[in-house]
Tab-separated table of C-alpha atoms in Angstrom:
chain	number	residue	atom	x	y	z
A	1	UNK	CA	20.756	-11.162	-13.626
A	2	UNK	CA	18.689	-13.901	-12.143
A	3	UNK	CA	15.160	-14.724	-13.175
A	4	UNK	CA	12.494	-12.309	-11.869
A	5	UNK	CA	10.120	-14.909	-10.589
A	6	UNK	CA	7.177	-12.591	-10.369
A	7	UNK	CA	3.756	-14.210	-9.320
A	8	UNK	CA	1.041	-13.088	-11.657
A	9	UNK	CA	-0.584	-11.591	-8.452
A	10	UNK	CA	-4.110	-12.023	-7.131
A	11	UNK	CA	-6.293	-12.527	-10.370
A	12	UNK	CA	-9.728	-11.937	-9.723
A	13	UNK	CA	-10.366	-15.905	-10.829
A	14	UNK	CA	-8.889	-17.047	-8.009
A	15	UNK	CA	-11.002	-15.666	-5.672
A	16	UNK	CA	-13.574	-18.293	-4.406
A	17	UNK	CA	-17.120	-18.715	-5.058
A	18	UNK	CA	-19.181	-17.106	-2.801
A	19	UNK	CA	-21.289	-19.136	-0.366
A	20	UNK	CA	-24.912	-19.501	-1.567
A	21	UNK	CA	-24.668	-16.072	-3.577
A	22	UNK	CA	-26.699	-13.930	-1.357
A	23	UNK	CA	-27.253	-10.568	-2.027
A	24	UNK	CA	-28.549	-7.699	-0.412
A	25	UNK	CA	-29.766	-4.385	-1.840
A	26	UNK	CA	-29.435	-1.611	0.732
A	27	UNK	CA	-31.610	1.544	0.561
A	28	UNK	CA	-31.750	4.781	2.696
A	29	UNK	CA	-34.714	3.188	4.483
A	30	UNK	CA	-32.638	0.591	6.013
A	31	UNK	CA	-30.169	2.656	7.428
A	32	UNK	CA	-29.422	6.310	8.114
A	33	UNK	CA	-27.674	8.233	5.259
A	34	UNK	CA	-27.684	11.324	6.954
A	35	UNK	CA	-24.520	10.413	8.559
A	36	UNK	CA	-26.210	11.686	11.921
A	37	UNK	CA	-26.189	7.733	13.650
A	38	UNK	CA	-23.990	4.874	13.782
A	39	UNK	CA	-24.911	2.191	10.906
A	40	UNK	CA	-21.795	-0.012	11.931
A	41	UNK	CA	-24.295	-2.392	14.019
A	42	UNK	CA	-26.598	-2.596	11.544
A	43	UNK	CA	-23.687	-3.871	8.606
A	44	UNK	CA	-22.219	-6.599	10.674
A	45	UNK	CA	-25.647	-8.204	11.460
A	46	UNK	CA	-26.426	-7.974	7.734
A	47	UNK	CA	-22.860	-9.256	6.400
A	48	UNK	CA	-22.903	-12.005	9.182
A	49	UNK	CA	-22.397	-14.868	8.890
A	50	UNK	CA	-20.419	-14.091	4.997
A	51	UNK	CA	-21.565	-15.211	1.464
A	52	UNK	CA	-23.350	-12.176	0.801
A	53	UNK	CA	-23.601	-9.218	-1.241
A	54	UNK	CA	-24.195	-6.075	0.098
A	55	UNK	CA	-24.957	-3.017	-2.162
A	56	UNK	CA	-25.263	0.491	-0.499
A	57	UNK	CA	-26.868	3.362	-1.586
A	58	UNK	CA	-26.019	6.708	-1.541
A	59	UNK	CA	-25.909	8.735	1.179
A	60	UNK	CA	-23.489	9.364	4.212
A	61	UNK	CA	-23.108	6.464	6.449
A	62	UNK	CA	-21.032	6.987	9.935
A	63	UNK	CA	-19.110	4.209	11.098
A	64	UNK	CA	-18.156	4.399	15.155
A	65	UNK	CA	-16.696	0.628	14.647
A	66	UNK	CA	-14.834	-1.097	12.118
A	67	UNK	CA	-17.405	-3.420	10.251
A	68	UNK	CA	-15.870	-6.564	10.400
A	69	UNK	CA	-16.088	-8.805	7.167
A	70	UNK	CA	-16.111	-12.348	6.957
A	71	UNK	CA	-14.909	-14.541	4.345
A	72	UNK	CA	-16.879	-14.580	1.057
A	73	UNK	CA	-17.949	-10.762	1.727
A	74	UNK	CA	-18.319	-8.292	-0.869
A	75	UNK	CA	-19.436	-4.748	-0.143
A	76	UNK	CA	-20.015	-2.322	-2.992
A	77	UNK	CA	-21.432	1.485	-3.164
A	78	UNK	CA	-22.479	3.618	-6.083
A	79	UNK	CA	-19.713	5.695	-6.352
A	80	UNK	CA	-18.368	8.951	-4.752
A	81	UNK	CA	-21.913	9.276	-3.584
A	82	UNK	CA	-21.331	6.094	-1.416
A	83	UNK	CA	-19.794	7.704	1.852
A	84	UNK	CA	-18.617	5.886	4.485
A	85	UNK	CA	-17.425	8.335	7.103
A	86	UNK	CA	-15.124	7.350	10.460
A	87	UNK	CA	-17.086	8.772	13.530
A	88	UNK	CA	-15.268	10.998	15.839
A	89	UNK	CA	-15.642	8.615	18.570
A	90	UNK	CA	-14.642	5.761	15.929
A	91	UNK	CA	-13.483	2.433	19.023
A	92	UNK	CA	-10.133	0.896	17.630
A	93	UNK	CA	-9.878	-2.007	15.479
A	94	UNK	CA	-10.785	-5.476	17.628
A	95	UNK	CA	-8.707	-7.597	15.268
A	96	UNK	CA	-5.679	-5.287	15.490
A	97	UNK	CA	-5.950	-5.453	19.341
A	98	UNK	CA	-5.940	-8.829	19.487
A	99	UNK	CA	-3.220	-9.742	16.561
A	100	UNK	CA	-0.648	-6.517	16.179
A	101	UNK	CA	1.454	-6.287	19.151
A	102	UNK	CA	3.367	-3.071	19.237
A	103	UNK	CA	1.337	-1.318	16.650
A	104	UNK	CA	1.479	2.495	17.033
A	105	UNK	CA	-1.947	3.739	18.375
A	106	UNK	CA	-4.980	1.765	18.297
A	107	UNK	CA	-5.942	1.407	14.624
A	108	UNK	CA	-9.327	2.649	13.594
A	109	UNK	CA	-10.891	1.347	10.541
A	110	UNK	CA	-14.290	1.527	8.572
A	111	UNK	CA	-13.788	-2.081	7.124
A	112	UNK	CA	-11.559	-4.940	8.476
A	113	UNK	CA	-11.532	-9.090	7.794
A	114	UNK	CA	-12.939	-10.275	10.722
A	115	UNK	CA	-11.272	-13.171	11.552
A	116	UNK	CA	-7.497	-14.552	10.523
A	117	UNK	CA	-7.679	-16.647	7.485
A	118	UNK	CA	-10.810	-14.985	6.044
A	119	UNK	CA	-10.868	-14.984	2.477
A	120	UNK	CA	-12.875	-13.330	-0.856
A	121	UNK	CA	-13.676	-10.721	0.575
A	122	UNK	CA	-13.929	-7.599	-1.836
A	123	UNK	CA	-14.346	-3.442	-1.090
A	124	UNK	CA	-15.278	-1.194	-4.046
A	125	UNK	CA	-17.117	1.678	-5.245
A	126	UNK	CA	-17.257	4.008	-2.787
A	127	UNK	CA	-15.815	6.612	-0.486
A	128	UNK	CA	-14.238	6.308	2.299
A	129	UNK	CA	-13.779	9.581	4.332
A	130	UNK	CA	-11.116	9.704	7.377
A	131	UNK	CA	-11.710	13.411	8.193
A	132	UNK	CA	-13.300	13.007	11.756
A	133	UNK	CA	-11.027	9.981	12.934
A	134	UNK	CA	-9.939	10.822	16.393
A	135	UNK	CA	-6.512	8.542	15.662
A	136	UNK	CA	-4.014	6.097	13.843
A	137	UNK	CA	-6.946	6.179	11.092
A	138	UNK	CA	-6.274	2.723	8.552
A	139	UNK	CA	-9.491	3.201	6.546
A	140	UNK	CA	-9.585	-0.399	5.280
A	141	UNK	CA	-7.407	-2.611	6.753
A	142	UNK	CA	-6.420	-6.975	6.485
A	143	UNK	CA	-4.659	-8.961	8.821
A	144	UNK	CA	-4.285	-12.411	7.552
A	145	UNK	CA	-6.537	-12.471	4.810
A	146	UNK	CA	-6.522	-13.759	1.260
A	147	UNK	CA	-8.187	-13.130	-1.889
A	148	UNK	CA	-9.291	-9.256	-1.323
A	149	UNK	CA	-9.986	-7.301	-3.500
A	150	UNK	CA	-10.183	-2.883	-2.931
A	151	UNK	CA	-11.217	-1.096	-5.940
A	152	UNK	CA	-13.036	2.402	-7.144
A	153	UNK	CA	-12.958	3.651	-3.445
A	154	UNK	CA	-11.626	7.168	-2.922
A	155	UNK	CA	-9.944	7.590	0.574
A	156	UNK	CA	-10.319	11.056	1.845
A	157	UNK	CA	-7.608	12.055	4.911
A	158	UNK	CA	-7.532	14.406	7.603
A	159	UNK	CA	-4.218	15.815	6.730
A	160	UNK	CA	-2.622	15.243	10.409
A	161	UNK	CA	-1.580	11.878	11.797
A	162	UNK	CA	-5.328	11.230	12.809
A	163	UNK	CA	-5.352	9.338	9.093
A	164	UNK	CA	-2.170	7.295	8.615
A	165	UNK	CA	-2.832	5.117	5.642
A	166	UNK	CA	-5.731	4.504	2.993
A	167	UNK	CA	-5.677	0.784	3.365
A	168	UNK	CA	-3.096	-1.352	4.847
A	169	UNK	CA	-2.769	-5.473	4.858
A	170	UNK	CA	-0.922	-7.401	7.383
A	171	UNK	CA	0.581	-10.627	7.179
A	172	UNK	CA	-1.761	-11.069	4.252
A	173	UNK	CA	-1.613	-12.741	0.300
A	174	UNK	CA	-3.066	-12.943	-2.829
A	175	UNK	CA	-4.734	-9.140	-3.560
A	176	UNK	CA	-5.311	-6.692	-5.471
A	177	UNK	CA	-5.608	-2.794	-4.632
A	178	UNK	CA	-6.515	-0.944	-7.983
A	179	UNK	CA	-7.932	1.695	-9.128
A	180	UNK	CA	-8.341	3.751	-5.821
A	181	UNK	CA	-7.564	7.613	-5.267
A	182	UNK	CA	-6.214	8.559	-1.978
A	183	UNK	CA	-5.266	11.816	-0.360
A	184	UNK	CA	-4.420	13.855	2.605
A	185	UNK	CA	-2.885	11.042	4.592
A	186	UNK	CA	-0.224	11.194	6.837
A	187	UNK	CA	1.815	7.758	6.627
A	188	UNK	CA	1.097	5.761	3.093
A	189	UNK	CA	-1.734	5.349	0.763
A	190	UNK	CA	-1.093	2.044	-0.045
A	191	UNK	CA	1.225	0.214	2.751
A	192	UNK	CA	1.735	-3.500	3.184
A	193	UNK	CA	3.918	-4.958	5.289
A	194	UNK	CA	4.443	-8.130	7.751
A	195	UNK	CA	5.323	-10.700	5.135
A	196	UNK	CA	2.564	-10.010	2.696
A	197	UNK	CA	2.756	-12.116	-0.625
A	198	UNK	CA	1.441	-12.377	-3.985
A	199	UNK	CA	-0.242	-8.985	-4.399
A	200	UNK	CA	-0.453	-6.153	-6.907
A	201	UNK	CA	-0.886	-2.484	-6.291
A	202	UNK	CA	-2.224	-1.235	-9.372
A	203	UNK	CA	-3.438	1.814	-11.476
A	204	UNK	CA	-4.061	3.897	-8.173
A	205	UNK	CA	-3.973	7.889	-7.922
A	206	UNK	CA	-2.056	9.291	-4.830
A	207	UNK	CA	-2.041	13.620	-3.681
A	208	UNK	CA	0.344	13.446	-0.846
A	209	UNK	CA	0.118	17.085	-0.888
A	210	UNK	CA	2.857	17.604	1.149
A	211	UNK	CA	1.932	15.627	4.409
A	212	UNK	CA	2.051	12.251	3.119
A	213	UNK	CA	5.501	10.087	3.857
A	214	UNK	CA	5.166	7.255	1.151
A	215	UNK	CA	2.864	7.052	-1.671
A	216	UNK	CA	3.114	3.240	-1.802
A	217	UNK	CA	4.560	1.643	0.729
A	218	UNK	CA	5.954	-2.007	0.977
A	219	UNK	CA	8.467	-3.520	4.124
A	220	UNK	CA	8.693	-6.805	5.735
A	221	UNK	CA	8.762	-6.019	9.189
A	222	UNK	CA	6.289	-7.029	11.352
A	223	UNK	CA	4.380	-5.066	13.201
A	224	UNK	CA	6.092	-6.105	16.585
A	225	UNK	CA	9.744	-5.947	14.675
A	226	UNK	CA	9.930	-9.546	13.622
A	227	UNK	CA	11.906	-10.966	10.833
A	228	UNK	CA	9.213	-11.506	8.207
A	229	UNK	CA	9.656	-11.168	4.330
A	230	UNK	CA	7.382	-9.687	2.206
A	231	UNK	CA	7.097	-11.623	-1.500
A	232	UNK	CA	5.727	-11.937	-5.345
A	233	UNK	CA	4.344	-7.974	-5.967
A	234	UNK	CA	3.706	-5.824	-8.101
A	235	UNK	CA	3.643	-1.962	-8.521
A	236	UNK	CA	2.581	-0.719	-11.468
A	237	UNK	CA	0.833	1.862	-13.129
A	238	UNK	CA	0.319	4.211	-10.054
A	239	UNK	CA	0.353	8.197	-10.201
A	240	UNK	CA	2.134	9.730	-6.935
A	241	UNK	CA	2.781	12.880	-6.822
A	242	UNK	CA	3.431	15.738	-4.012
A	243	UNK	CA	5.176	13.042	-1.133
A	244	UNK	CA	7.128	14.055	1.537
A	245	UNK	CA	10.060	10.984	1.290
A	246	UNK	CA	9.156	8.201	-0.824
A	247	UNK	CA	7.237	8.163	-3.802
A	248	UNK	CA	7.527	4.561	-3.554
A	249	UNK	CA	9.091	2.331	-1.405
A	250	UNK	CA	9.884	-1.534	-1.429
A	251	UNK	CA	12.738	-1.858	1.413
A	252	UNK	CA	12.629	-4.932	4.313
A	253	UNK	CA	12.490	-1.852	6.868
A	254	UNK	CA	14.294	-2.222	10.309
A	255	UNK	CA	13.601	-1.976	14.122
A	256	UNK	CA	13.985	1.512	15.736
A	257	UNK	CA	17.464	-0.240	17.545
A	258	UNK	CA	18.399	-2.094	13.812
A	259	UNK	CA	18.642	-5.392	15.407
A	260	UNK	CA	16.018	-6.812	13.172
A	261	UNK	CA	15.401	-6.192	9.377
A	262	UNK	CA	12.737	-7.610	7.184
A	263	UNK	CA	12.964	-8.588	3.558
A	264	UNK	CA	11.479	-7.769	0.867
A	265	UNK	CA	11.915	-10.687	-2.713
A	266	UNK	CA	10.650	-10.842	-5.504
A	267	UNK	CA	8.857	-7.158	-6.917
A	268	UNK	CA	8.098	-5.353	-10.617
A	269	UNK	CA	7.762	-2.041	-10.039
A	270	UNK	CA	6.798	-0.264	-13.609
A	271	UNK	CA	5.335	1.893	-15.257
A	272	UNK	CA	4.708	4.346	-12.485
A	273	UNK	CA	5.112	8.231	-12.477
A	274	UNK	CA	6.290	10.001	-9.346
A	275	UNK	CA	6.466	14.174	-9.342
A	276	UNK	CA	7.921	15.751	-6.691
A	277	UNK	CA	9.121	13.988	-3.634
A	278	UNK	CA	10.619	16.790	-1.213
A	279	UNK	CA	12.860	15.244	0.656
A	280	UNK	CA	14.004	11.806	-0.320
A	281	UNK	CA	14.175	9.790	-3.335
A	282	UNK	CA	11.556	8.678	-6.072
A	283	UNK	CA	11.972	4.921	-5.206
A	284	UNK	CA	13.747	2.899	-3.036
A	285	UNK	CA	14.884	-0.639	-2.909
A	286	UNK	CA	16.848	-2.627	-0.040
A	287	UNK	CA	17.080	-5.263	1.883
A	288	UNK	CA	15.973	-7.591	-1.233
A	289	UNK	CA	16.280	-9.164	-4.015
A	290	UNK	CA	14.784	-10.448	-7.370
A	291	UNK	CA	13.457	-6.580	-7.990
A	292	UNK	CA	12.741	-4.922	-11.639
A	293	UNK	CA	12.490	-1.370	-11.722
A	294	UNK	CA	11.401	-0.536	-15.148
A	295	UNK	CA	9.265	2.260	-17.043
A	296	UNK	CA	9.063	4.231	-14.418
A	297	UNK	CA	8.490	8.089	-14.432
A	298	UNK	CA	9.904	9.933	-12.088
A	299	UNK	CA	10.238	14.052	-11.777
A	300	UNK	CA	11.530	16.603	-8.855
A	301	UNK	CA	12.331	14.005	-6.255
A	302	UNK	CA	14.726	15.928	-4.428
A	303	UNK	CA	17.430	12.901	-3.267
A	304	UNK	CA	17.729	10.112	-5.458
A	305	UNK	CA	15.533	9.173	-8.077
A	306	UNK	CA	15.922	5.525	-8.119
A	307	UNK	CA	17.934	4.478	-5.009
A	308	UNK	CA	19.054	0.913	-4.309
A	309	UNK	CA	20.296	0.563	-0.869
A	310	UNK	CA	19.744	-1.305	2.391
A	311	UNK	CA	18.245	0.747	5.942
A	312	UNK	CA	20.675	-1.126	7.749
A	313	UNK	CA	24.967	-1.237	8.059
A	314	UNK	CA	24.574	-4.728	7.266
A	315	UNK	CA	22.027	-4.968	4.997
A	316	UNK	CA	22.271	-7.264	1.642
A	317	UNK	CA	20.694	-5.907	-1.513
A	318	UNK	CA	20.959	-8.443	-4.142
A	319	UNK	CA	20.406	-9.424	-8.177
A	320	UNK	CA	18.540	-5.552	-8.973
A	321	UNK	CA	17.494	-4.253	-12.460
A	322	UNK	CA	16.910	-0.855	-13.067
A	323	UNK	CA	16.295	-0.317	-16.663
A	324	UNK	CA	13.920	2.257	-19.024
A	325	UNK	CA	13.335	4.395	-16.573
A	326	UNK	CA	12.989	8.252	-17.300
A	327	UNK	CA	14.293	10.360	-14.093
A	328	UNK	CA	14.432	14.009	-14.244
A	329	UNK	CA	15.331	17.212	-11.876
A	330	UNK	CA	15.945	20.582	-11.724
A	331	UNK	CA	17.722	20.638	-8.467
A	332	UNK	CA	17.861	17.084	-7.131
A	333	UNK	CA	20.707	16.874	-4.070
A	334	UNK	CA	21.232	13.468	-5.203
A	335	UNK	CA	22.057	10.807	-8.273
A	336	UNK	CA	19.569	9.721	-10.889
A	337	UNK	CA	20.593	6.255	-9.472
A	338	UNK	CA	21.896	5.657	-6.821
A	339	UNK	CA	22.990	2.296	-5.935
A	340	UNK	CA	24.927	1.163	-2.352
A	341	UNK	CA	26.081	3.011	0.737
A	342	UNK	CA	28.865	2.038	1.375
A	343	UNK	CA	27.767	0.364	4.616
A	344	UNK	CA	25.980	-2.242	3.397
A	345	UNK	CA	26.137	-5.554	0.768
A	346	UNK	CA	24.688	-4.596	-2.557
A	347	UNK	CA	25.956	-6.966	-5.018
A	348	UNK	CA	24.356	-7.621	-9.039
A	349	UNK	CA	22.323	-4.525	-9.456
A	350	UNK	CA	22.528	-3.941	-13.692
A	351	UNK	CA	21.330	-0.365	-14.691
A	352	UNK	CA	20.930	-0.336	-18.231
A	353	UNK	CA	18.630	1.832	-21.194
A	354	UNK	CA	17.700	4.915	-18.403
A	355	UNK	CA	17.284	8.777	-19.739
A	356	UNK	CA	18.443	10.514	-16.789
A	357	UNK	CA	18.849	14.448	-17.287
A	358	UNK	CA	19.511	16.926	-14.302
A	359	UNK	CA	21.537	15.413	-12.093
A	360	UNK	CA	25.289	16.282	-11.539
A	361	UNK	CA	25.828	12.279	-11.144
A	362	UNK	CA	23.939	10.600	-13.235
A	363	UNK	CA	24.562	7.045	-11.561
A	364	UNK	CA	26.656	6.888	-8.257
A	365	UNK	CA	27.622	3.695	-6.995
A	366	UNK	CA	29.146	3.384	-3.297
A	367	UNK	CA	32.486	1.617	-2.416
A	368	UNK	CA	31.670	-2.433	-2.549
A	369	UNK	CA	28.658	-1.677	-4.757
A	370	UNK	CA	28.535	-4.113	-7.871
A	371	UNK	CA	27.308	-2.660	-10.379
A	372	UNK	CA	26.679	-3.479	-14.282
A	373	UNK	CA	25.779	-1.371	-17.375
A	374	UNK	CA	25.200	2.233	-17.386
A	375	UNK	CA	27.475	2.564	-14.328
A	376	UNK	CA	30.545	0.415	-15.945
């Protein structure tokens, strides 16, 4: 097994200073926390031009445009009773218009960087409440940014496609998304994709109660269906529970027509539970390599509970370990581990030290598959 050259993601000492330390204390004077009028004008004049810190009060806040937040921003409420709601008539994302060609739907967000190659900018402690987004809802959303940090913020979906993710980065590097809850989404909680790097997704509560797709999500793809690889993550410590097909997923992801594939290299993914996936598998891995799998948790995930395989026919899956894992079902339709298709190049994948009880096939390994440990 190769080296597992995992980045010790996005530590909060690298983010940079911020400019002049400004800060701001917001009350309900300054702004209306009734939720009746639009405070999105008033937030980007006072986070302008960066540097600052802005701390809301309580109170409902509507948002009809994506408050756009330049480098050196951090933003901070008081807890659940910090609510920042999408308006009904939210406008779509002006930084996803301009930079996401072939994006499905215009995007509508209550916080976005607000330029490529902003940086420090940080999002905690405080809720942010999709319910009323007319479409393709991203709550907080990063294109090309660096050094972010989204913590303590409880993301609050509409249950229908209107709210596709929690928060989503783009083409971005070096964060952290911890200690969030998120439910009633349609698409992912957590989703990352574009050729993201050096990030953690950590200690993070999901509900997909039954509409959510993917709990945490992680492809290379871009957005357009460019070749872009997605690098140096880590998963850990997340509770998923009531998905629809992934509980979590690190896979390059393909084009609708499979003639491009993005990559995913270089991932720990630990110390997670997953209960209950209903149609898929627990966690899936493909299109990569340098991946641990390790401590995980995973219960009722109706296909596979660990599967290792690429989207594509001719997909390469490479140097995988799957190891200390606990999978369990009652009436899975697939293998505790799966690894290969059959179809595709999965090559070095050891599975070694699982406790896998349920399953008719324990650990199934496709034609071509190489495979060491358990499966020997």
């Amino acid at each position: 097994m190769r080296h597992l050259a995992i980045v010790a993601a996005a530590g909060l000492a690298a983010f940079p200073a911020l400019a002049a330390g400004r800060s701001v204390d917001l009350t309900p004077e300054d702004l209306d926390a009734t939720g009746a009028s639009d405070v999105a004008p008033f937030l980007q004049k006072t986070v302008e031009p960066g540097g600052v810190r802005v701390t809301l009060p309580c109170g409902v806040f509507l948002v009809a445009a994506a408050v756009e937040l330049p480098g050196g921003t951090q933003i901070a409420g008081k807890g659940d009773c910090t609510v920042m709601k999408l308006a009904r008539t939210a406008a779509p994302s002006r930084l996803q218009a301009q930079h996401m060609p072939g994006a499905s739907g215009a995007q509508r967000s209550i916080f976005t960087n607000r330029a490529a190659g902003d940086s420090g900018i940080v999002v905690r402690n405080l809720v942010a409440d999709g319910r009323d987004s007319p479409a393709n809802g991203q709550l907080i959303s990063f294109f090309r940014a660096s050094d972010v940090l989204v913590e303590r913020i409880n993301f609050i979906g509409a249950g229908t496609p209107a709210t596709q993710d929690g928060v989503s980065f783009v083409s971005s590097s070096h964060y952290v998304v911890r200690n969030n809850r998120c439910a009633n989404f349609t698409n992912a909680c957590y989703d990352n994709w574009g050729g993201d790097s050096d990030f953690q997704i950590v200690d993070n509560f999901v509900d997909g109660r039954g509409v959510l797709t993917y709990g945490v999500l992680v492809n290379g793809i871009t957005t357009d269906h460019k070749v872009a690889t997605t690098s140096n993550f880590v998963v850990r410590g997340n509770k998923i529970q009531n998905v629809k097909e992934l509980g979590i997923g690190a896979y390059g992801l393909c084009s609708p027509d499979r003639k491009t594939c993005g990559v995913v290299r270089g991932a720990t993914i630990e110390g997670n539970e997953i209960a209950g996936v209903s149609r898929y598998h627990g966690i899936l891995v493909g299109n990569g390599s340098d991946v641990r799998v390790s401590r995980n948790v995973i219960r009722a995930a109706a296909g596979d509970g660990v599967r290792i395989s690429a989207q594509d026919k001719g997909g390469v899956t490479r140097d995988i370990l799957v190891e200390d894992n606990t999978i369990e079902s009652a009436s899975a339709k697939g293998a505790a581990v799966s690894v290969g298709s059959g179809a595709d190049s999965v090559s070095n994948v050891q599975v070694q030290g699982n406790r896998l009880r349920g399953y008719a096939r324990p650990v199934k390994v496709a034609p071509g598959a190489s495979v060491r440990g358990d499966a020997e």
